[in-house]
PDB file of C-alpha atoms and ligand atoms in Angstrom:
ATOM      1  CA  UNK A   1       0.000   0.000   0.000  1.00 97.00           C
ATOM      2  CA  UNK A   2       1.484   3.334  -1.070  1.00 98.00           C
ATOM      3  CA  UNK A   3       1.226   6.604   0.810  1.00 98.00           C
ATOM      4  CA  UNK A   4       0.951  10.060  -0.719  1.00 98.00           C
ATOM      5  CA  UNK A   5       1.134  13.062   1.577  1.00 98.00           C
ATOM      6  CA  UNK A   6      -0.415  16.045  -0.136  1.00 98.00           C
ATOM      7  CA  UNK A   7      -0.445  19.798   0.359  1.00 97.00           C
ATOM      8  CA  UNK A   8       3.197  20.206   1.369  1.00 97.00           C
ATOM      9  CA  UNK A   9       4.890  23.613   1.133  1.00 97.00           C
ATOM     10  CA  UNK A  10       7.025  24.440   4.166  1.00 96.00           C
ATOM     11  CA  UNK A  11      10.748  23.725   3.932  1.00 96.00           C
ATOM     12  CA  UNK A  12      11.418  22.210   7.386  1.00 97.00           C
ATOM     13  CA  UNK A  13       8.153  20.268   7.264  1.00 98.00           C
ATOM     14  CA  UNK A  14       9.114  18.723   3.909  1.00 98.00           C
ATOM     15  CA  UNK A  15      12.546  17.741   5.226  1.00 98.00           C
ATOM     16  CA  UNK A  16      10.934  16.161   8.314  1.00 98.00           C
ATOM     17  CA  UNK A  17       8.460  14.331   6.056  1.00 98.00           C
ATOM     18  CA  UNK A  18      11.260  12.785   4.042  1.00 98.00           C
ATOM     19  CA  UNK A  19      13.321  11.895   7.110  1.00 98.00           C
ATOM     20  CA  UNK A  20      10.553  10.515   9.345  1.00 97.00           C
ATOM     21  CA  UNK A  21       7.898   9.214   6.940  1.00 98.00           C
ATOM     22  CA  UNK A  22       9.503   8.802   3.508  1.00 98.00           C
ATOM     23  CA  UNK A  23       6.133   8.538   1.727  1.00 98.00           C
ATOM     24  CA  UNK A  24       5.953   7.185  -1.812  1.00 98.00           C
ATOM     25  CA  UNK A  25       4.654  10.513  -3.089  1.00 98.00           C
ATOM     26  CA  UNK A  26       4.540  14.155  -2.001  1.00 98.00           C
ATOM     27  CA  UNK A  27       1.754  16.351  -3.365  1.00 98.00           C
ATOM     28  CA  UNK A  28       2.156  20.026  -4.289  1.00 98.00           C
ATOM     29  CA  UNK A  29      -1.021  21.998  -4.904  1.00 98.00           C
ATOM     30  CA  UNK A  30      -1.073  24.339  -7.882  1.00 98.00           C
ATOM     31  CA  UNK A  31      -4.666  25.502  -7.483  1.00 97.00           C
ATOM     32  CA  UNK A  32      -4.552  29.231  -6.652  1.00 96.00           C
ATOM     33  CA  UNK A  33      -7.739  29.124  -4.533  1.00 96.00           C
ATOM     34  CA  UNK A  34      -6.285  26.512  -2.183  1.00 97.00           C
ATOM     35  CA  UNK A  35      -4.847  27.433   1.207  1.00 96.00           C
ATOM     36  CA  UNK A  36      -2.059  25.004   0.284  1.00 97.00           C
ATOM     37  CA  UNK A  37      -1.166  26.739  -2.979  1.00 97.00           C
ATOM     38  CA  UNK A  38       2.523  26.511  -3.900  1.00 97.00           C
ATOM     39  CA  UNK A  39       3.966  29.376  -5.911  1.00 95.00           C
ATOM     40  CA  UNK A  40       7.727  29.425  -5.379  1.00 90.00           C
ATOM     41  CA  UNK A  41       9.756  26.504  -6.694  1.00 86.00           C
ATOM     42  CA  UNK A  42      12.949  27.823  -5.150  1.00 85.00           C
ATOM     43  CA  UNK A  43      11.508  27.750  -1.615  1.00 90.00           C
ATOM     44  CA  UNK A  44      11.128  23.943  -1.701  1.00 96.00           C
ATOM     45  CA  UNK A  45      14.073  21.877  -0.451  1.00 96.00           C
ATOM     46  CA  UNK A  46      15.802  19.245  -2.572  1.00 96.00           C
ATOM     47  CA  UNK A  47      14.606  15.768  -1.566  1.00 97.00           C
ATOM     48  CA  UNK A  48      14.304  12.331  -3.120  1.00 97.00           C
ATOM     49  CA  UNK A  49      10.524  12.375  -2.715  1.00 98.00           C
ATOM     50  CA  UNK A  50       8.575  11.931  -5.945  1.00 98.00           C
ATOM     51  CA  UNK A  51       6.460  15.028  -6.534  1.00 98.00           C
ATOM     52  CA  UNK A  52       2.837  14.979  -7.696  1.00 98.00           C
ATOM     53  CA  UNK A  53       1.413  18.271  -8.944  1.00 98.00           C
ATOM     54  CA  UNK A  54      -2.270  18.822  -8.188  1.00 98.00           C
ATOM     55  CA  UNK A  55      -4.158  20.869 -10.806  1.00 98.00           C
ATOM     56  CA  UNK A  56      -7.793  21.974 -11.084  1.00 98.00           C
ATOM     57  CA  UNK A  57      -9.021  22.704 -14.620  1.00 98.00           C
ATOM     58  CA  UNK A  58      -5.600  24.128 -15.492  1.00 98.00           C
ATOM     59  CA  UNK A  59      -4.380  24.695 -19.068  1.00 98.00           C
ATOM     60  CA  UNK A  60      -2.109  22.136 -20.703  1.00 98.00           C
ATOM     61  CA  UNK A  61       0.573  24.762 -21.197  1.00 98.00           C
ATOM     62  CA  UNK A  62       0.622  25.725 -17.517  1.00 98.00           C
ATOM     63  CA  UNK A  63       0.695  22.079 -16.372  1.00 98.00           C
ATOM     64  CA  UNK A  64       3.652  21.273 -18.636  1.00 98.00           C
ATOM     65  CA  UNK A  65       5.457  24.378 -17.408  1.00 98.00           C
ATOM     66  CA  UNK A  66       5.016  23.291 -13.777  1.00 98.00           C
ATOM     67  CA  UNK A  67       6.197  19.753 -14.609  1.00 98.00           C
ATOM     68  CA  UNK A  68       9.555  21.194 -15.679  1.00 97.00           C
ATOM     69  CA  UNK A  69       9.820  23.957 -13.077  1.00 96.00           C
ATOM     70  CA  UNK A  70       9.061  21.679 -10.100  1.00 97.00           C
ATOM     71  CA  UNK A  71      10.447  18.379 -11.389  1.00 97.00           C
ATOM     72  CA  UNK A  72       7.088  16.614 -11.142  1.00 98.00           C
ATOM     73  CA  UNK A  73       6.855  12.835 -11.564  1.00 98.00           C
ATOM     74  CA  UNK A  74       3.075  12.789 -11.736  1.00 98.00           C
ATOM     75  CA  UNK A  75       0.184  15.084 -12.648  1.00 98.00           C
ATOM     76  CA  UNK A  76      -2.995  14.872 -10.570  1.00 98.00           C
ATOM     77  CA  UNK A  77      -5.993  16.286 -12.438  1.00 98.00           C
ATOM     78  CA  UNK A  78      -8.472  17.296  -9.759  1.00 98.00           C
ATOM     79  CA  UNK A  79     -11.114  19.116 -11.797  1.00 97.00           C
ATOM     80  CA  UNK A  80     -13.484  18.380 -14.652  1.00 96.00           C
ATOM     81  CA  UNK A  81     -10.780  17.489 -17.203  1.00 98.00           C
ATOM     82  CA  UNK A  82     -12.311  15.638 -20.154  1.00 97.00           C
ATOM     83  CA  UNK A  83     -11.031  12.458 -21.773  1.00 98.00           C
ATOM     84  CA  UNK A  84      -9.897  14.534 -24.771  1.00 98.00           C
ATOM     85  CA  UNK A  85      -7.926  16.879 -22.533  1.00 98.00           C
ATOM     86  CA  UNK A  86      -6.243  13.961 -20.755  1.00 98.00           C
ATOM     87  CA  UNK A  87      -5.484  12.274 -24.082  1.00 98.00           C
ATOM     88  CA  UNK A  88      -3.851  15.463 -25.412  1.00 98.00           C
ATOM     89  CA  UNK A  89      -1.786  15.871 -22.253  1.00 98.00           C
ATOM     90  CA  UNK A  90      -0.658  12.234 -22.338  1.00 98.00           C
ATOM     91  CA  UNK A  91       0.671  12.789 -25.872  1.00 98.00           C
ATOM     92  CA  UNK A  92       2.904  15.602 -24.618  1.00 98.00           C
ATOM     93  CA  UNK A  93       4.388  14.116 -21.450  1.00 98.00           C
ATOM     94  CA  UNK A  94       5.775  10.831 -20.194  1.00 97.00           C
ATOM     95  CA  UNK A  95       4.860  11.717 -16.590  1.00 98.00           C
ATOM     96  CA  UNK A  96       2.178   9.740 -14.800  1.00 98.00           C
ATOM     97  CA  UNK A  97      -1.317  11.179 -15.071  1.00 98.00           C
ATOM     98  CA  UNK A  98      -3.746  10.564 -12.213  1.00 98.00           C
ATOM     99  CA  UNK A  99      -7.390  11.403 -12.876  1.00 98.00           C
ATOM    100  CA  UNK A 100      -9.400  12.368  -9.849  1.00 98.00           C
ATOM    101  CA  UNK A 101     -13.019  11.307  -9.684  1.00 97.00           C
ATOM    102  CA  UNK A 102     -15.093  13.381  -7.293  1.00 96.00           C
ATOM    103  CA  UNK A 103     -17.649  11.109  -5.674  1.00 97.00           C
ATOM    104  CA  UNK A 104     -21.152  12.271  -4.719  1.00 93.00           C
ATOM    105  CA  UNK A 105     -23.183   9.128  -4.227  1.00 87.00           C
ATOM    106  CA  UNK A 106     -22.905   6.685  -7.098  1.00 89.00           C
ATOM    107  CA  UNK A 107     -20.254   6.354  -9.817  1.00 94.00           C
ATOM    108  CA  UNK A 108     -21.048   5.837 -13.507  1.00 93.00           C
ATOM    109  CA  UNK A 109     -18.193   3.421 -14.281  1.00 97.00           C
ATOM    110  CA  UNK A 110     -18.916   3.374 -18.014  1.00 96.00           C
ATOM    111  CA  UNK A 111     -18.214   7.126 -18.223  1.00 95.00           C
ATOM    112  CA  UNK A 112     -14.735   6.569 -16.767  1.00 97.00           C
ATOM    113  CA  UNK A 113     -13.548   3.898 -19.175  1.00 97.00           C
ATOM    114  CA  UNK A 114     -12.408   6.467 -21.804  1.00 97.00           C
ATOM    115  CA  UNK A 115      -9.650   7.682 -19.443  1.00 98.00           C
ATOM    116  CA  UNK A 116      -8.077   4.253 -19.011  1.00 98.00           C
ATOM    117  CA  UNK A 117      -5.544   4.311 -21.928  1.00 98.00           C
ATOM    118  CA  UNK A 118      -4.120   7.659 -20.837  1.00 98.00           C
ATOM    119  CA  UNK A 119      -3.787   7.493 -17.057  1.00 98.00           C
ATOM    120  CA  UNK A 120      -1.698   5.631 -14.496  1.00 98.00           C
ATOM    121  CA  UNK A 121      -4.403   5.573 -11.897  1.00 98.00           C
ATOM    122  CA  UNK A 122      -7.711   6.976 -10.708  1.00 98.00           C
ATOM    123  CA  UNK A 123      -7.946   8.789  -7.402  1.00 98.00           C
ATOM    124  CA  UNK A 124     -11.339   8.883  -5.700  1.00 98.00           C
ATOM    125  CA  UNK A 125     -12.099  11.923  -3.553  1.00 98.00           C
ATOM    126  CA  UNK A 126     -15.206  13.445  -2.001  1.00 97.00           C
ATOM    127  CA  UNK A 127     -17.058  15.891  -4.258  1.00 96.00           C
ATOM    128  CA  UNK A 128     -17.084  19.426  -2.806  1.00 94.00           C
ATOM    129  CA  UNK A 129     -17.322  22.947  -4.200  1.00 91.00           C
ATOM    130  CA  UNK A 130     -13.698  23.623  -3.223  1.00 91.00           C
ATOM    131  CA  UNK A 131     -12.683  20.635  -5.428  1.00 92.00           C
ATOM    132  CA  UNK A 132     -10.477  19.044  -2.747  1.00 92.00           C
ATOM    133  CA  UNK A 133      -8.941  19.337   0.693  1.00 91.00           C
ATOM    134  CA  UNK A 134     -12.388  19.212   2.313  1.00 93.00           C
ATOM    135  CA  UNK A 135     -11.516  16.725   5.060  1.00 95.00           C
ATOM    136  CA  UNK A 136     -14.754  14.911   4.207  1.00 96.00           C
ATOM    137  CA  UNK A 137     -15.082  11.196   3.525  1.00 96.00           C
ATOM    138  CA  UNK A 138     -17.426   9.731   0.941  1.00 96.00           C
ATOM    139  CA  UNK A 139     -19.202   6.417   1.298  1.00 96.00           C
ATOM    140  CA  UNK A 140     -16.434   3.972   0.339  1.00 96.00           C
ATOM    141  CA  UNK A 141     -18.940   1.186  -0.331  1.00 94.00           C
ATOM    142  CA  UNK A 142     -19.497   2.706  -3.830  1.00 96.00           C
ATOM    143  CA  UNK A 143     -16.029   1.372  -4.698  1.00 96.00           C
ATOM    144  CA  UNK A 144     -17.076  -2.227  -4.106  1.00 94.00           C
ATOM    145  CA  UNK A 145     -18.271  -2.438  -7.723  1.00 94.00           C
ATOM    146  CA  UNK A 146     -14.991  -1.018  -9.150  1.00 97.00           C
ATOM    147  CA  UNK A 147     -14.789  -2.792 -12.523  1.00 97.00           C
ATOM    148  CA  UNK A 148     -11.278  -2.012 -13.837  1.00 98.00           C
ATOM    149  CA  UNK A 149      -7.858  -3.653 -13.413  1.00 97.00           C
ATOM    150  CA  UNK A 150      -6.198  -0.248 -13.145  1.00 98.00           C
ATOM    151  CA  UNK A 151      -5.091   0.714  -9.653  1.00 98.00           C
ATOM    152  CA  UNK A 152      -6.527   3.620  -7.723  1.00 98.00           C
ATOM    153  CA  UNK A 153      -5.809   5.793  -4.698  1.00 98.00           C
ATOM    154  CA  UNK A 154      -8.316   6.577  -1.978  1.00 98.00           C
ATOM    155  CA  UNK A 155      -8.666  10.135  -0.766  1.00 98.00           C
ATOM    156  CA  UNK A 156     -10.960  12.508   1.075  1.00 97.00           C
ATOM    157  CA  UNK A 157     -10.848  13.078   4.804  1.00 97.00           C
ATOM    158  CA  UNK A 158      -8.615  10.158   5.689  1.00 98.00           C
ATOM    159  CA  UNK A 159      -7.384  10.540   9.265  1.00 96.00           C
ATOM    160  CA  UNK A 160      -5.336   8.710  11.891  1.00 94.00           C
ATOM    161  CA  UNK A 161      -8.168   6.273  12.558  1.00 94.00           C
ATOM    162  CA  UNK A 162      -8.679   5.303   8.897  1.00 96.00           C
ATOM    163  CA  UNK A 163      -5.839   2.771   8.526  1.00 96.00           C
ATOM    164  CA  UNK A 164      -7.783  -0.328   9.611  1.00 96.00           C
ATOM    165  CA  UNK A 165     -10.737   0.514   7.349  1.00 96.00           C
ATOM    166  CA  UNK A 166      -8.363   1.068   4.417  1.00 97.00           C
ATOM    167  CA  UNK A 167      -6.750  -2.318   4.984  1.00 97.00           C
ATOM    168  CA  UNK A 168     -10.174  -3.977   5.160  1.00 96.00           C
ATOM    169  CA  UNK A 169     -11.194  -2.316   1.882  1.00 97.00           C
ATOM    170  CA  UNK A 170      -7.982  -3.428   0.181  1.00 96.00           C
ATOM    171  CA  UNK A 171      -8.787  -7.028   1.154  1.00 96.00           C
ATOM    172  CA  UNK A 172     -11.914  -6.895  -0.991  1.00 96.00           C
ATOM    173  CA  UNK A 173     -10.619  -4.508  -3.695  1.00 97.00           C
ATOM    174  CA  UNK A 174      -6.971  -5.300  -4.527  1.00 96.00           C
ATOM    175  CA  UNK A 175      -6.840  -2.450  -7.073  1.00 98.00           C
ATOM    176  CA  UNK A 176      -6.717  -0.088  -4.086  1.00 98.00           C
ATOM    177  CA  UNK A 177      -3.008   0.638  -4.219  1.00 98.00           C
ATOM    178  CA  UNK A 178      -2.578   3.757  -2.139  1.00 98.00           C
ATOM    179  CA  UNK A 179      -3.950   6.462   0.112  1.00 98.00           C
ATOM    180  CA  UNK A 180      -3.746  10.229  -0.089  1.00 98.00           C
ATOM    181  CA  UNK A 181      -3.349  12.046   3.246  1.00 98.00           C
ATOM    182  CA  UNK A 182      -4.025  15.727   3.574  1.00 98.00           C
ATOM    183  CA  UNK A 183      -6.036  18.075   5.793  1.00 98.00           C
ATOM    184  CA  UNK A 184      -6.710  15.679   8.680  1.00 98.00           C
ATOM    185  CA  UNK A 185      -2.962  15.443   9.292  1.00 98.00           C
ATOM    186  CA  UNK A 186      -2.377  19.184   9.514  1.00 98.00           C
ATOM    187  CA  UNK A 187      -1.696  21.631  12.336  1.00 97.00           C
ATOM    188  CA  UNK A 188      -2.529  24.370   9.847  1.00 97.00           C
ATOM    189  CA  UNK A 189      -2.979  24.404   6.058  1.00 97.00           C
ATOM    190  CA  UNK A 190       0.179  23.095   4.353  1.00 97.00           C
ATOM    191  CA  UNK A 191       1.829  22.189   7.687  1.00 97.00           C
ATOM    192  CA  UNK A 192       1.645  18.465   8.398  1.00 98.00           C
ATOM    193  CA  UNK A 193       1.777  16.911  11.854  1.00 98.00           C
ATOM    194  CA  UNK A 194       4.589  14.380  11.518  1.00 98.00           C
ATOM    195  CA  UNK A 195       3.583  12.417  14.643  1.00 98.00           C
ATOM    196  CA  UNK A 196       0.055  11.853  13.281  1.00 97.00           C
ATOM    197  CA  UNK A 197       1.519  10.685   9.960  1.00 98.00           C
ATOM    198  CA  UNK A 198       3.885   8.359  11.799  1.00 97.00           C
ATOM    199  CA  UNK A 199       1.098   6.761  13.770  1.00 96.00           C
ATOM    200  CA  UNK A 200      -1.044   6.280  10.624  1.00 97.00           C
ATOM    201  CA  UNK A 201       1.885   4.753   8.721  1.00 97.00           C
ATOM    202  CA  UNK A 202       2.598   2.350  11.579  1.00 96.00           C
ATOM    203  CA  UNK A 203      -1.026   1.167  11.634  1.00 96.00           C
ATOM    204  CA  UNK A 204      -1.175   0.870   7.848  1.00 96.00           C
ATOM    205  CA  UNK A 205       2.188  -0.729   7.121  1.00 96.00           C
ATOM    206  CA  UNK A 206       3.305  -1.935  10.537  1.00 91.00           C
ATOM    207  CA  UNK A 207       6.454   0.250  10.384  1.00 75.00           C
TER     208      UNK A 207
HETATM  209  O1  LIG B 301      -5.963  20.376  -0.485  1.00 60.33           O
HETATM  210  C1  LIG B 301      -6.428  21.245  -1.196  1.00 60.33           C
HETATM  211  O2  LIG B 301      -6.478  22.422  -0.814  1.00 60.33           O
HETATM  212  C2  LIG B 301      -6.967  20.927  -2.558  1.00 60.33           C
HETATM  213  C3  LIG B 301      -7.549  21.928  -3.291  1.00 60.33           C
HETATM  214  C4  LIG B 301      -8.030  21.679  -4.548  1.00 60.33           C
HETATM  215  C5  LIG B 301      -7.950  20.413  -5.097  1.00 60.33           C
HETATM  216  C6  LIG B 301      -7.375  19.380  -4.376  1.00 60.33           C
HETATM  217  C7  LIG B 301      -6.894  19.615  -3.101  1.00 60.33           C
HETATM  218  N1  LIG B 301      -6.339  18.589  -2.353  1.00 60.33           N
HETATM  219  C8  LIG B 301      -6.617  17.237  -2.602  1.00 60.33           C
HETATM  220  O3  LIG B 301      -7.844  16.906  -1.966  1.00 60.33           O
HETATM  221  C9  LIG B 301      -7.845  15.539  -1.640  1.00 60.33           C
HETATM  222  C10 LIG B 301      -8.513  15.286  -0.302  1.00 60.33           C
HETATM  223  O4  LIG B 301      -7.987  16.008   0.727  1.00 60.33           O
HETATM  224  P1  LIG B 301      -8.543  15.871   2.241  1.00 60.33           P
HETATM  225  O5  LIG B 301      -7.949  14.624   2.818  1.00 60.33           O
HETATM  226  O6  LIG B 301     -10.031  15.759   2.176  1.00 60.33           O
HETATM  227  O7  LIG B 301      -8.073  17.085   2.916  1.00 60.33           O
HETATM  228  C11 LIG B 301      -6.405  15.065  -1.757  1.00 60.33           C
HETATM  229  O8  LIG B 301      -6.361  14.200  -2.882  1.00 60.33           O
HETATM  230  C12 LIG B 301      -5.585  16.287  -2.064  1.00 60.33           C
HETATM  231  O9  LIG B 301      -4.655  15.992  -3.072  1.00 60.33           O
END
């Protein structure tokens, strides 16, 4: 099970994240309306952590610019990006593309199949007007009918107490390959509580 810690921005906090948690992925938010918005590449420390850029209905040009400027390994599309948009982007980059699906109540699986050739994974998050970072969970039972082989990440309001439920879900849905941790692990926006992350990681991975 992989771990992504999202919404990172502060230098010392990022260094502590790498040292103490060493997650598989670190998320940087490039949505200007977010309290976790990152705008200065030079303020981020050098680490070995793989960076995922989070974008909401951003232009292709701007995404590709950020990929270079921030050394992104993956692009998380967290808005209403169409299959055609994702296809066009995939033709211009070899970076991973993660398509976020914002969940209200049910999921129309058929409408998602067009993304499959162009993405590395889906990421399921709770639908909210702010697009993400709501700290709200959706009803995970909608994922029980997940029909694809492609892996996905689970997101939306995961907190310290979620590890056991995640493990139980992964028993029934092996395509669940990772979790995305964000606002419930913060002391303030973009400042993660390393002790809370440590305790979650220990429960999830036993280390
Ligand atoms: O965190 C944000 O501010 C944000 C803003 C706009 C789009 C995505 C955002 N974050 C993503 O939201 C999910 C869930 O976060 P939470 O656990 O509910 O706080 C996560 O995938 C972040 O990448």
